[in-house]
mmCIF file with all atom_site columns, C-alpha atoms in Angstrom:
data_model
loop_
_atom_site.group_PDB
_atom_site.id
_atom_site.type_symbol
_atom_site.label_atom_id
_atom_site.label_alt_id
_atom_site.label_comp_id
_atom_site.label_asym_id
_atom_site.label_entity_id
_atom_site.label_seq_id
_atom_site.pdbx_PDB_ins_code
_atom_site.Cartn_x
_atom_site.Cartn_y
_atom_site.Cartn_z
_atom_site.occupancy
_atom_site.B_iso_or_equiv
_atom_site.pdbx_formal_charge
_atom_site.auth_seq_id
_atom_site.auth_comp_id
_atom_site.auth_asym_id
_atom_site.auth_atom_id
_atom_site.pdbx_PDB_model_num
ATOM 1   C CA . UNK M 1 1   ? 70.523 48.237 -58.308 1.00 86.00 ? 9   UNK M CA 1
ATOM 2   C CA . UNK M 1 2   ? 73.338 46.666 -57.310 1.00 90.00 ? 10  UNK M CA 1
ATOM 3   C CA . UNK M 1 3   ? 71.895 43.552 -58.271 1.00 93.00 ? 11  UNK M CA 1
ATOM 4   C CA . UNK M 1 4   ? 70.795 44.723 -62.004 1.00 95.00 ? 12  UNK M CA 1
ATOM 5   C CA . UNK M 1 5   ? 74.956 46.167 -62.194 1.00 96.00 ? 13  UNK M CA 1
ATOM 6   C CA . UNK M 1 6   ? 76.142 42.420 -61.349 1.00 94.00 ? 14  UNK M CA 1
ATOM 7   C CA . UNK M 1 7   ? 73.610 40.328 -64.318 1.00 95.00 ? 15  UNK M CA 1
ATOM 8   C CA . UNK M 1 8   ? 75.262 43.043 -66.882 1.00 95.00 ? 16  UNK M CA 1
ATOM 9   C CA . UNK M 1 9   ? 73.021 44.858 -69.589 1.00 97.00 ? 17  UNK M CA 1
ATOM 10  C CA . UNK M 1 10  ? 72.406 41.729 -71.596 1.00 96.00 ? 18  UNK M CA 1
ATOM 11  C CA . UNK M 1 11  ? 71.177 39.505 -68.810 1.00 96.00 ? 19  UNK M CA 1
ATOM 12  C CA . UNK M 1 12  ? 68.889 42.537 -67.178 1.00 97.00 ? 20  UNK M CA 1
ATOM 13  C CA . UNK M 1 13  ? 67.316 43.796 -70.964 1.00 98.00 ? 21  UNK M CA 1
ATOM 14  C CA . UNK M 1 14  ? 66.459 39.836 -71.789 1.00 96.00 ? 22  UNK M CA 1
ATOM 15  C CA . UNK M 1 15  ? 64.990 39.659 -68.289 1.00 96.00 ? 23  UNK M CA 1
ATOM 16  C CA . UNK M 1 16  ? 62.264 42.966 -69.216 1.00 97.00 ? 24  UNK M CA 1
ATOM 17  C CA . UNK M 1 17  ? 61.409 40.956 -72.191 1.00 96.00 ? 25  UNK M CA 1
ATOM 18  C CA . UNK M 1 18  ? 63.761 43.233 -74.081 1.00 97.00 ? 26  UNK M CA 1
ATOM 19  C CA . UNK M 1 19  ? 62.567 46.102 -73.401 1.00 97.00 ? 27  UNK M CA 1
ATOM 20  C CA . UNK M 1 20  ? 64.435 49.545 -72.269 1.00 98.00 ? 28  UNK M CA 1
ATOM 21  C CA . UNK M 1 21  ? 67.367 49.188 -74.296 1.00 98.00 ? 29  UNK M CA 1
ATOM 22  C CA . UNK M 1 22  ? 68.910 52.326 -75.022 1.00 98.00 ? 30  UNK M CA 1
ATOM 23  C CA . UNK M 1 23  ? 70.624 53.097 -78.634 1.00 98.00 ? 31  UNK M CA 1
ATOM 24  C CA . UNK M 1 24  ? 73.733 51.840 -79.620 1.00 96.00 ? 32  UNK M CA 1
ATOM 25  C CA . UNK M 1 25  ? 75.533 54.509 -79.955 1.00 97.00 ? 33  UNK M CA 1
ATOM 26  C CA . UNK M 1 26  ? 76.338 54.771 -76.230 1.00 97.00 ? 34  UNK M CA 1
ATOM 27  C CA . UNK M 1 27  ? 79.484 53.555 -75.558 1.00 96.00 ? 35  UNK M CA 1
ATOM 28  C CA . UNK M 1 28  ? 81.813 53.422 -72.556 1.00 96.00 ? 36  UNK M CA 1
ATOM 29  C CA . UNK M 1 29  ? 84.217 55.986 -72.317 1.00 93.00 ? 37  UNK M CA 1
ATOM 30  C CA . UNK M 1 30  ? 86.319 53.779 -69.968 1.00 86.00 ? 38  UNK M CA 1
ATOM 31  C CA . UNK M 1 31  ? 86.267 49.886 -70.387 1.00 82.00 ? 39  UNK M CA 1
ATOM 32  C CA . UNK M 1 32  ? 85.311 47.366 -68.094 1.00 82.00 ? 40  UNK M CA 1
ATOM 33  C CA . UNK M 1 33  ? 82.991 48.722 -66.110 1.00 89.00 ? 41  UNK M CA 1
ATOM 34  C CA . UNK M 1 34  ? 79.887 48.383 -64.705 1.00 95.00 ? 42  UNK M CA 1
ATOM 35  C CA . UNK M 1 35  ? 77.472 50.319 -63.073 1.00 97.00 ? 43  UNK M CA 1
ATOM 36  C CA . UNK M 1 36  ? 73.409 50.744 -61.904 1.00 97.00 ? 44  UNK M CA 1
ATOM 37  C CA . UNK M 1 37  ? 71.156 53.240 -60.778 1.00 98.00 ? 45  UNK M CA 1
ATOM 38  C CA . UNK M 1 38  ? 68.585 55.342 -60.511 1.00 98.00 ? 46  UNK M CA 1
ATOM 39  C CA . UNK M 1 39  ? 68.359 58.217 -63.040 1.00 98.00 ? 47  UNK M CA 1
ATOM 40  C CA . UNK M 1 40  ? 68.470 61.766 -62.490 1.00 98.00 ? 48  UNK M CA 1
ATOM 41  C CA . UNK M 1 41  ? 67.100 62.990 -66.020 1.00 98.00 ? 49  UNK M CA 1
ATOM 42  C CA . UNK M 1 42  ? 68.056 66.015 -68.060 1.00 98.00 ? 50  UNK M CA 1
ATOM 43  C CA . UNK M 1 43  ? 66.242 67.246 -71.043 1.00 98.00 ? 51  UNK M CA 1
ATOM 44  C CA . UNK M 1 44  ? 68.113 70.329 -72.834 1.00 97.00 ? 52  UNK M CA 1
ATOM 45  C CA . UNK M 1 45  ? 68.887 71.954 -75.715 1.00 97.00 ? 53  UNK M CA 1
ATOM 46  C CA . UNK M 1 46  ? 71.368 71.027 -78.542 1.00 95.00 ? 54  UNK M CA 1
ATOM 47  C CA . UNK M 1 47  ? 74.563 72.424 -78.196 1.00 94.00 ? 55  UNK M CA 1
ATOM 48  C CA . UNK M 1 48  ? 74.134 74.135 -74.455 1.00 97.00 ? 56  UNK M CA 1
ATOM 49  C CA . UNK M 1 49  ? 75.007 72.417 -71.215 1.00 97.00 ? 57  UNK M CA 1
ATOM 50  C CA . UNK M 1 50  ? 73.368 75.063 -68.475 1.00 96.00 ? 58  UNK M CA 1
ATOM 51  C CA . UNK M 1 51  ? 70.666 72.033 -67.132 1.00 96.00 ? 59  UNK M CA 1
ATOM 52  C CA . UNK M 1 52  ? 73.684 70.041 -66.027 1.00 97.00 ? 60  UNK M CA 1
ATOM 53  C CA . UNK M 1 53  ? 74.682 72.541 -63.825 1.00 94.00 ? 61  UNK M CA 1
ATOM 54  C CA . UNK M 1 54  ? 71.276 72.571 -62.545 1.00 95.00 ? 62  UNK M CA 1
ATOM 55  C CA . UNK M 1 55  ? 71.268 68.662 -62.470 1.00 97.00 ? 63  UNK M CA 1
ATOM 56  C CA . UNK M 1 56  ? 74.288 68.354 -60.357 1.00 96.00 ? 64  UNK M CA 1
ATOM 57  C CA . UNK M 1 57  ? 72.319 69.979 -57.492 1.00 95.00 ? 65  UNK M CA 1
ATOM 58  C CA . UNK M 1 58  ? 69.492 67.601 -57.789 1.00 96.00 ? 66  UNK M CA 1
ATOM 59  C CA . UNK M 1 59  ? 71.946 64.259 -58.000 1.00 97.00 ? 67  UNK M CA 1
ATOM 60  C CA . UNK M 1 60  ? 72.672 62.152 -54.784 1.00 97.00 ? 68  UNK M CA 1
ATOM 61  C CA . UNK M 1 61  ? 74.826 59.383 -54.268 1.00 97.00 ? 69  UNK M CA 1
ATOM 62  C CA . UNK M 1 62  ? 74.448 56.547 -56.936 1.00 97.00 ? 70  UNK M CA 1
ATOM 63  C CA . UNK M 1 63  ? 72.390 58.415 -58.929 1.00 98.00 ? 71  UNK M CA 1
ATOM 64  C CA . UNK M 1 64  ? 73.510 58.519 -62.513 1.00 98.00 ? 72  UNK M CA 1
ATOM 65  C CA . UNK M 1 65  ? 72.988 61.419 -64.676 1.00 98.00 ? 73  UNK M CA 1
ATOM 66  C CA . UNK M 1 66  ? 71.190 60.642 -67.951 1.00 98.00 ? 74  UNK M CA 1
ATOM 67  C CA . UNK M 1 67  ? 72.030 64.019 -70.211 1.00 98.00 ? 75  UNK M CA 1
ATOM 68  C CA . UNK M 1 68  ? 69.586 63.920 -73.563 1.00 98.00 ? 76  UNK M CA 1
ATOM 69  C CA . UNK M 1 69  ? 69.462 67.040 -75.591 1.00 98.00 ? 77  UNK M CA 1
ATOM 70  C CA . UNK M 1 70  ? 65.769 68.181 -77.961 1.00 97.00 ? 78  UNK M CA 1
ATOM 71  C CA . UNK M 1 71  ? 67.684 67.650 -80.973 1.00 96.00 ? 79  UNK M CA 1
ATOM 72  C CA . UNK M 1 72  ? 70.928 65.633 -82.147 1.00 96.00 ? 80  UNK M CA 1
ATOM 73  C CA . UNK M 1 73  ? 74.402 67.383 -80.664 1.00 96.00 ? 81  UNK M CA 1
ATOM 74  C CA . UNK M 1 74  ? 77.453 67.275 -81.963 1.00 95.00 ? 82  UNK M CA 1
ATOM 75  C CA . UNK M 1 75  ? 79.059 68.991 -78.698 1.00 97.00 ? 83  UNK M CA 1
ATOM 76  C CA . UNK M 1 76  ? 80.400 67.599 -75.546 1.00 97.00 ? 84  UNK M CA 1
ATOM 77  C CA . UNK M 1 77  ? 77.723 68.361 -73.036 1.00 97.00 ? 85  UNK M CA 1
ATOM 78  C CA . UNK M 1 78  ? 80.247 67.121 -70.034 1.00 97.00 ? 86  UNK M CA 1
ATOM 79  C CA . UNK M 1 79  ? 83.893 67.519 -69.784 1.00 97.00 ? 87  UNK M CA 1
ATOM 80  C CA . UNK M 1 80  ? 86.541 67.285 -66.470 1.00 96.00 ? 88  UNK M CA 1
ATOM 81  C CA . UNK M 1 81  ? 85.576 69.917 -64.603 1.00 96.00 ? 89  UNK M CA 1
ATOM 82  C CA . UNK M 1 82  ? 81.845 68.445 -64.335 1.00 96.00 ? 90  UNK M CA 1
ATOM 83  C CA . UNK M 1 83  ? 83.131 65.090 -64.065 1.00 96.00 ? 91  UNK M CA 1
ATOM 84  C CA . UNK M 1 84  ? 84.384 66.420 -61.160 1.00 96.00 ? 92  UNK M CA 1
ATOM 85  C CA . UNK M 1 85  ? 81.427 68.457 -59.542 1.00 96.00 ? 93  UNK M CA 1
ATOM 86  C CA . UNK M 1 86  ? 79.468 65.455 -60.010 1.00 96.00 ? 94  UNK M CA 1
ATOM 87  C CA . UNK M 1 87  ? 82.037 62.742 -58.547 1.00 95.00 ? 95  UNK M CA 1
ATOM 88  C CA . UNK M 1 88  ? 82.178 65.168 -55.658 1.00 96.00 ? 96  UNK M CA 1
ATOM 89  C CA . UNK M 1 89  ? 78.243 64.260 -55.428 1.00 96.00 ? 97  UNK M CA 1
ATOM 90  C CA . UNK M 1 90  ? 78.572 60.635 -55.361 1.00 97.00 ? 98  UNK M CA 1
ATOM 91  C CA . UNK M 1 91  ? 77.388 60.026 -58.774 1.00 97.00 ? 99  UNK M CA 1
ATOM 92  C CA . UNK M 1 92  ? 77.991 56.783 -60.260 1.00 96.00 ? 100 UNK M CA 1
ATOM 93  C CA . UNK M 1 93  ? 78.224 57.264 -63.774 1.00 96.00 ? 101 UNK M CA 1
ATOM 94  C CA . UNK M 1 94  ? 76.935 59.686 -66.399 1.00 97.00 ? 102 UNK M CA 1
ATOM 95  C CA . UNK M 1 95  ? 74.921 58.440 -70.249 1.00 98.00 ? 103 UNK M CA 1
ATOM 96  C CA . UNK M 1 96  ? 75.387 61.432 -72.424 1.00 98.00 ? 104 UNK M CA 1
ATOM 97  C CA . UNK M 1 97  ? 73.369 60.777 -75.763 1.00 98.00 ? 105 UNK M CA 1
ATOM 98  C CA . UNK M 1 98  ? 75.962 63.426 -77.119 1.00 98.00 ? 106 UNK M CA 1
ATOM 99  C CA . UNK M 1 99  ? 79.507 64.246 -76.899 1.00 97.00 ? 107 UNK M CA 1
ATOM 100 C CA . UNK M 1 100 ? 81.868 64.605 -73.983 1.00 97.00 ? 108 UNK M CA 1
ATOM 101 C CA . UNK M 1 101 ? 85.176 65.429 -73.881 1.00 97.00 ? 109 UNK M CA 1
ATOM 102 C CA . UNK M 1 102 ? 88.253 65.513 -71.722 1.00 97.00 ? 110 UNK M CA 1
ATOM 103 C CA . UNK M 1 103 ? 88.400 61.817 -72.343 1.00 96.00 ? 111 UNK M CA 1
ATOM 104 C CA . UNK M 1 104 ? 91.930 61.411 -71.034 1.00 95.00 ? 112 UNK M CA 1
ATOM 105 C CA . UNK M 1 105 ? 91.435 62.869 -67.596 1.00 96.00 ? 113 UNK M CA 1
ATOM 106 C CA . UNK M 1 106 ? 88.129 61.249 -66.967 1.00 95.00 ? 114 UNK M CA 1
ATOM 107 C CA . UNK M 1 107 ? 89.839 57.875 -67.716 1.00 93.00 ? 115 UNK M CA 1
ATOM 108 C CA . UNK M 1 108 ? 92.012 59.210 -65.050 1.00 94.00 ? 116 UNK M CA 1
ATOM 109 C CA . UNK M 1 109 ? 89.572 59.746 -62.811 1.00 93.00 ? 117 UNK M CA 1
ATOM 110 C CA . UNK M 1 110 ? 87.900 56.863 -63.511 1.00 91.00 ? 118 UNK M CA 1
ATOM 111 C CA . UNK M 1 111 ? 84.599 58.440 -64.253 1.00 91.00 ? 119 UNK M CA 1
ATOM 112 C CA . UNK M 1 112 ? 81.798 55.948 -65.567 1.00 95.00 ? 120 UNK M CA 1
ATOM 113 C CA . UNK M 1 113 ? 80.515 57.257 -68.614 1.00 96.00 ? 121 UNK M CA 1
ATOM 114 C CA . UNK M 1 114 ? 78.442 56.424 -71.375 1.00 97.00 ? 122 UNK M CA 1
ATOM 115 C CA . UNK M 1 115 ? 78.413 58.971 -74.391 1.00 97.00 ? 123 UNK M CA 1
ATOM 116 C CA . UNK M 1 116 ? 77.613 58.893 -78.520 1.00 97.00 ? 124 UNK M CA 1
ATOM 117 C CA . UNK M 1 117 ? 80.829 60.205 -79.270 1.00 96.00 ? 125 UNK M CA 1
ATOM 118 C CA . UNK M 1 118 ? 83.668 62.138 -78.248 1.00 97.00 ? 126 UNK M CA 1
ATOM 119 C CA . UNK M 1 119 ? 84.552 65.364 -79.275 1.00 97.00 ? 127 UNK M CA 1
ATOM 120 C CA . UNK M 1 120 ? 86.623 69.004 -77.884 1.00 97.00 ? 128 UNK M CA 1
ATOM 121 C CA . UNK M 1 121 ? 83.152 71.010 -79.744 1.00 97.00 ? 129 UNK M CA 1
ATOM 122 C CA . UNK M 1 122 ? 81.933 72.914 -76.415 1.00 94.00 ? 130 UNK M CA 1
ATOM 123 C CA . UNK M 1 123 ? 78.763 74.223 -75.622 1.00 96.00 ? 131 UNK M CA 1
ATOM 124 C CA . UNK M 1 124 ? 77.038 77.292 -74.997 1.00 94.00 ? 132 UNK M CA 1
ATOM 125 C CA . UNK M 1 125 ? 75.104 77.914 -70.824 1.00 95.00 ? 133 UNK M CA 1
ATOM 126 C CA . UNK M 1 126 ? 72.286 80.004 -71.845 1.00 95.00 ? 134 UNK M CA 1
ATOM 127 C CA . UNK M 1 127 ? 68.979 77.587 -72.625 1.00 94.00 ? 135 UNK M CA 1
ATOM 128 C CA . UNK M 1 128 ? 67.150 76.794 -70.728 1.00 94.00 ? 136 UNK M CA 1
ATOM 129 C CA . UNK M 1 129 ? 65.931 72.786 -69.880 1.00 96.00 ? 137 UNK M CA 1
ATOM 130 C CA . UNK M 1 130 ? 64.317 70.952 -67.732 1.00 97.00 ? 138 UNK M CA 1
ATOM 131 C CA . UNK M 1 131 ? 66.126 68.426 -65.146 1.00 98.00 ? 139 UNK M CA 1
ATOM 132 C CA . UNK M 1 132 ? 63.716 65.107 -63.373 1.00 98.00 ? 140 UNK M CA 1
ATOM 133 C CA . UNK M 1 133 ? 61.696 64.897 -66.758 1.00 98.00 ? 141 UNK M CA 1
ATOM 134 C CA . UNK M 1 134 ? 60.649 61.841 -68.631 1.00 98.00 ? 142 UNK M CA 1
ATOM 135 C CA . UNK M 1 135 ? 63.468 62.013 -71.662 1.00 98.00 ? 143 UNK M CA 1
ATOM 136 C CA . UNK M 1 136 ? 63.382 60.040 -74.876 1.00 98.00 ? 144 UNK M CA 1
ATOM 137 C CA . UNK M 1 137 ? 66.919 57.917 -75.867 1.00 97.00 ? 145 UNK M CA 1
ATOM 138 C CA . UNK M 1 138 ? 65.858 56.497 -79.075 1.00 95.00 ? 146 UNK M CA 1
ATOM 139 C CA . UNK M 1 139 ? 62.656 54.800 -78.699 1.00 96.00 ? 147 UNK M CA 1
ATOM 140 C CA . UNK M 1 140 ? 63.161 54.509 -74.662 1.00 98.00 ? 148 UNK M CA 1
ATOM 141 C CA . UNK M 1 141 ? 61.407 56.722 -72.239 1.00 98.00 ? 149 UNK M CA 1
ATOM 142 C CA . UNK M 1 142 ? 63.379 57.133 -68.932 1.00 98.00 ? 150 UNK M CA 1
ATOM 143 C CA . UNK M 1 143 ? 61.398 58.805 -66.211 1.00 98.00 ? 151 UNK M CA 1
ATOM 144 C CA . UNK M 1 144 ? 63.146 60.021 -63.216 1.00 98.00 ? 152 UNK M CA 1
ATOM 145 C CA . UNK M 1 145 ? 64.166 57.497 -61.078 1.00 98.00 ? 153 UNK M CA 1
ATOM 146 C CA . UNK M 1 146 ? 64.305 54.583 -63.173 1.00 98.00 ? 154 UNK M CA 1
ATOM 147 C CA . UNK M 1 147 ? 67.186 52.000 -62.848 1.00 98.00 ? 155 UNK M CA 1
ATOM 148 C CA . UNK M 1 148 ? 70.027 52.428 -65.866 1.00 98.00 ? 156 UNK M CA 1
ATOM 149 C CA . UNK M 1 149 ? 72.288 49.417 -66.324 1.00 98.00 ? 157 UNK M CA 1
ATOM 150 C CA . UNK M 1 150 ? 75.355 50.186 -68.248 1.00 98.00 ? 158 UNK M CA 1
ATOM 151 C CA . UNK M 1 151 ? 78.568 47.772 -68.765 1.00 97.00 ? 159 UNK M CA 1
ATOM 152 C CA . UNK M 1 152 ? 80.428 47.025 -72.045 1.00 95.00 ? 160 UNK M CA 1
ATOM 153 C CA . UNK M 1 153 ? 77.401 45.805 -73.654 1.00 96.00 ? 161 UNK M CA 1
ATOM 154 C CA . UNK M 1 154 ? 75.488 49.172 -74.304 1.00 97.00 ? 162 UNK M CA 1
ATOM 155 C CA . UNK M 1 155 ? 72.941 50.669 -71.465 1.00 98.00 ? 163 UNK M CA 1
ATOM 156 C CA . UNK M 1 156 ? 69.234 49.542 -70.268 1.00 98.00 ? 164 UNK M CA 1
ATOM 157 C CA . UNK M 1 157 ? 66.987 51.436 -68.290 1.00 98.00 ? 165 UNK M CA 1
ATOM 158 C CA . UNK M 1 158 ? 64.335 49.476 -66.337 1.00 98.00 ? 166 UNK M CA 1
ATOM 159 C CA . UNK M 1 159 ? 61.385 51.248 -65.146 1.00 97.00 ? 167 UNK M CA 1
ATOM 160 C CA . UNK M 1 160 ? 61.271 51.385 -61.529 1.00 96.00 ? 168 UNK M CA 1
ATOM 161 C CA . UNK M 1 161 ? 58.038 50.085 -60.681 1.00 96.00 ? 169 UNK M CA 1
ATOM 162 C CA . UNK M 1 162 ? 59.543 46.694 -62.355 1.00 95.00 ? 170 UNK M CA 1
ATOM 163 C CA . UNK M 1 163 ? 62.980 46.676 -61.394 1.00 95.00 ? 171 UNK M CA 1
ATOM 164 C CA . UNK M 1 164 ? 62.624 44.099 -58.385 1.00 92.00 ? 172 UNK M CA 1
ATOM 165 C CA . UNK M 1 165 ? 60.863 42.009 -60.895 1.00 92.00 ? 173 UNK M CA 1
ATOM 166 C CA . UNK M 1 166 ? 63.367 42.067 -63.662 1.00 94.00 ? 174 UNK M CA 1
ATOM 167 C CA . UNK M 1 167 ? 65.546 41.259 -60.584 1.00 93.00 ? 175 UNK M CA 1
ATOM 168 C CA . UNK M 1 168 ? 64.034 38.292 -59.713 1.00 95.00 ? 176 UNK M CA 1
ATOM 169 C CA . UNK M 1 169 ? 64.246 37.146 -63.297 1.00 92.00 ? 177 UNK M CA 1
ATOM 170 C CA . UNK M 1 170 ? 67.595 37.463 -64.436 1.00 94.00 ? 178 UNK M CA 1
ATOM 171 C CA . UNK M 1 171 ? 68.471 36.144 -61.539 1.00 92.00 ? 179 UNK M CA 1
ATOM 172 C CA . UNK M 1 172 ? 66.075 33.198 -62.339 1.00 93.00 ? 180 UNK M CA 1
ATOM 173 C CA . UNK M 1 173 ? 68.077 33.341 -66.317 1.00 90.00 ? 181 UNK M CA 1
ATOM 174 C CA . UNK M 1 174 ? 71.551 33.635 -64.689 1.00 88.00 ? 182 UNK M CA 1
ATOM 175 C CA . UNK M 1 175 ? 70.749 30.460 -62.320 1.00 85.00 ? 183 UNK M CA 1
ATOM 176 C CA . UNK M 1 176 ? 69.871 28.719 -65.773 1.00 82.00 ? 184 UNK M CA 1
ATOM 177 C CA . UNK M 1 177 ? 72.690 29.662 -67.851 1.00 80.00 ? 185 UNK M CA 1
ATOM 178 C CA . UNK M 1 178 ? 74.833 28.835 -64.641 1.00 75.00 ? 186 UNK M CA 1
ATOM 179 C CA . UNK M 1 179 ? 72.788 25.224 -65.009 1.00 78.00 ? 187 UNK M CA 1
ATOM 180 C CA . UNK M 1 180 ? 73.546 24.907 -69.099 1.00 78.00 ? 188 UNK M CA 1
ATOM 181 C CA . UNK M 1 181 ? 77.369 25.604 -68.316 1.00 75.00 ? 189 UNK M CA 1
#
């Protein structure tokens, strides 16, 4: 993945034939970065966190946690103090298709973090979900395990039965935009 991370989101979604790319709304919560790997899924409920606390258990270093509630959320599904349970884990980034909040101290920490919006709107721990689940983002499906990209340009996941292909060619497109400049 560290490979994918390094082309950036553009290069890596117009190397799968533009495929995988994940809505728009995601943006980074902290600029300038970069990151890639495999997904540890979560599928909950609008408006309640408790499958991320489940999820952390389940995440391993470099995994980043891809949090998609049933139904659109207006809450903040992860705030500093999960930021921190899952940094303590090794995670390399979180993609929230919701809110998250605490914005200033996971600048701080640097967290890598992809989310719809920000906002303080909390969130109940008492639905259930389901964590390592193929999860719809938009009109992507992200099984478990998959390769995200995410950088300033937006997020991509690449399945990951093709990622050493869509390797190989945006390597192949970078060497050819390296060749036009």
């Amino acid at each position: 993945s560290d490979g994918l991370r390094a082309a950036g989101v553009s290069t890596v979604y117009e190397a799968a034939g533009r495929r995988g790319l994940l809505p728009t709304r995601l943006r980074p919560v902290l600029g300038g970065t970069a990151i890639a790997g495999p997904a540890v899924t979560v599928s909950l409920p609008p408006d309640d966190n408790l499958m991320v606390h489940a999820a952390i258990e389940c995440c391993e270093p470099g995994d980043i946690l891809l949090v998609v509630p049933t139904a659109p959320s207006a809450c903040a599904m992860i705030g500093e103090l999960l930021a921190t349970s899952l940094a303590a884990r090794g995670v390399a980034g979180i993609v929230v298709d919701a809110g998250v909040r605490d914005v200033t101290a996971l600048r701080a920490m640097g967290v890598q973090a992809w989310s719809s919006l920000v906002t303080p709107a909390g969130t109940t721990k008492s639905r259930p979900g389901s964590v390592n689940v193929p999860v719809r983002v938009g009109d992507v499906v992200v099984a478990p395990g998959d390769i995200l990209v995410a950088d300033g340009d937006g997020v991509v996941a690449v399945a990951a039965a093709v990622s050493a292909a869509v390797l190989e060619a945006a390597r192949r497109r970078l060497a050819g935009e390296d060749e036009k400049r």
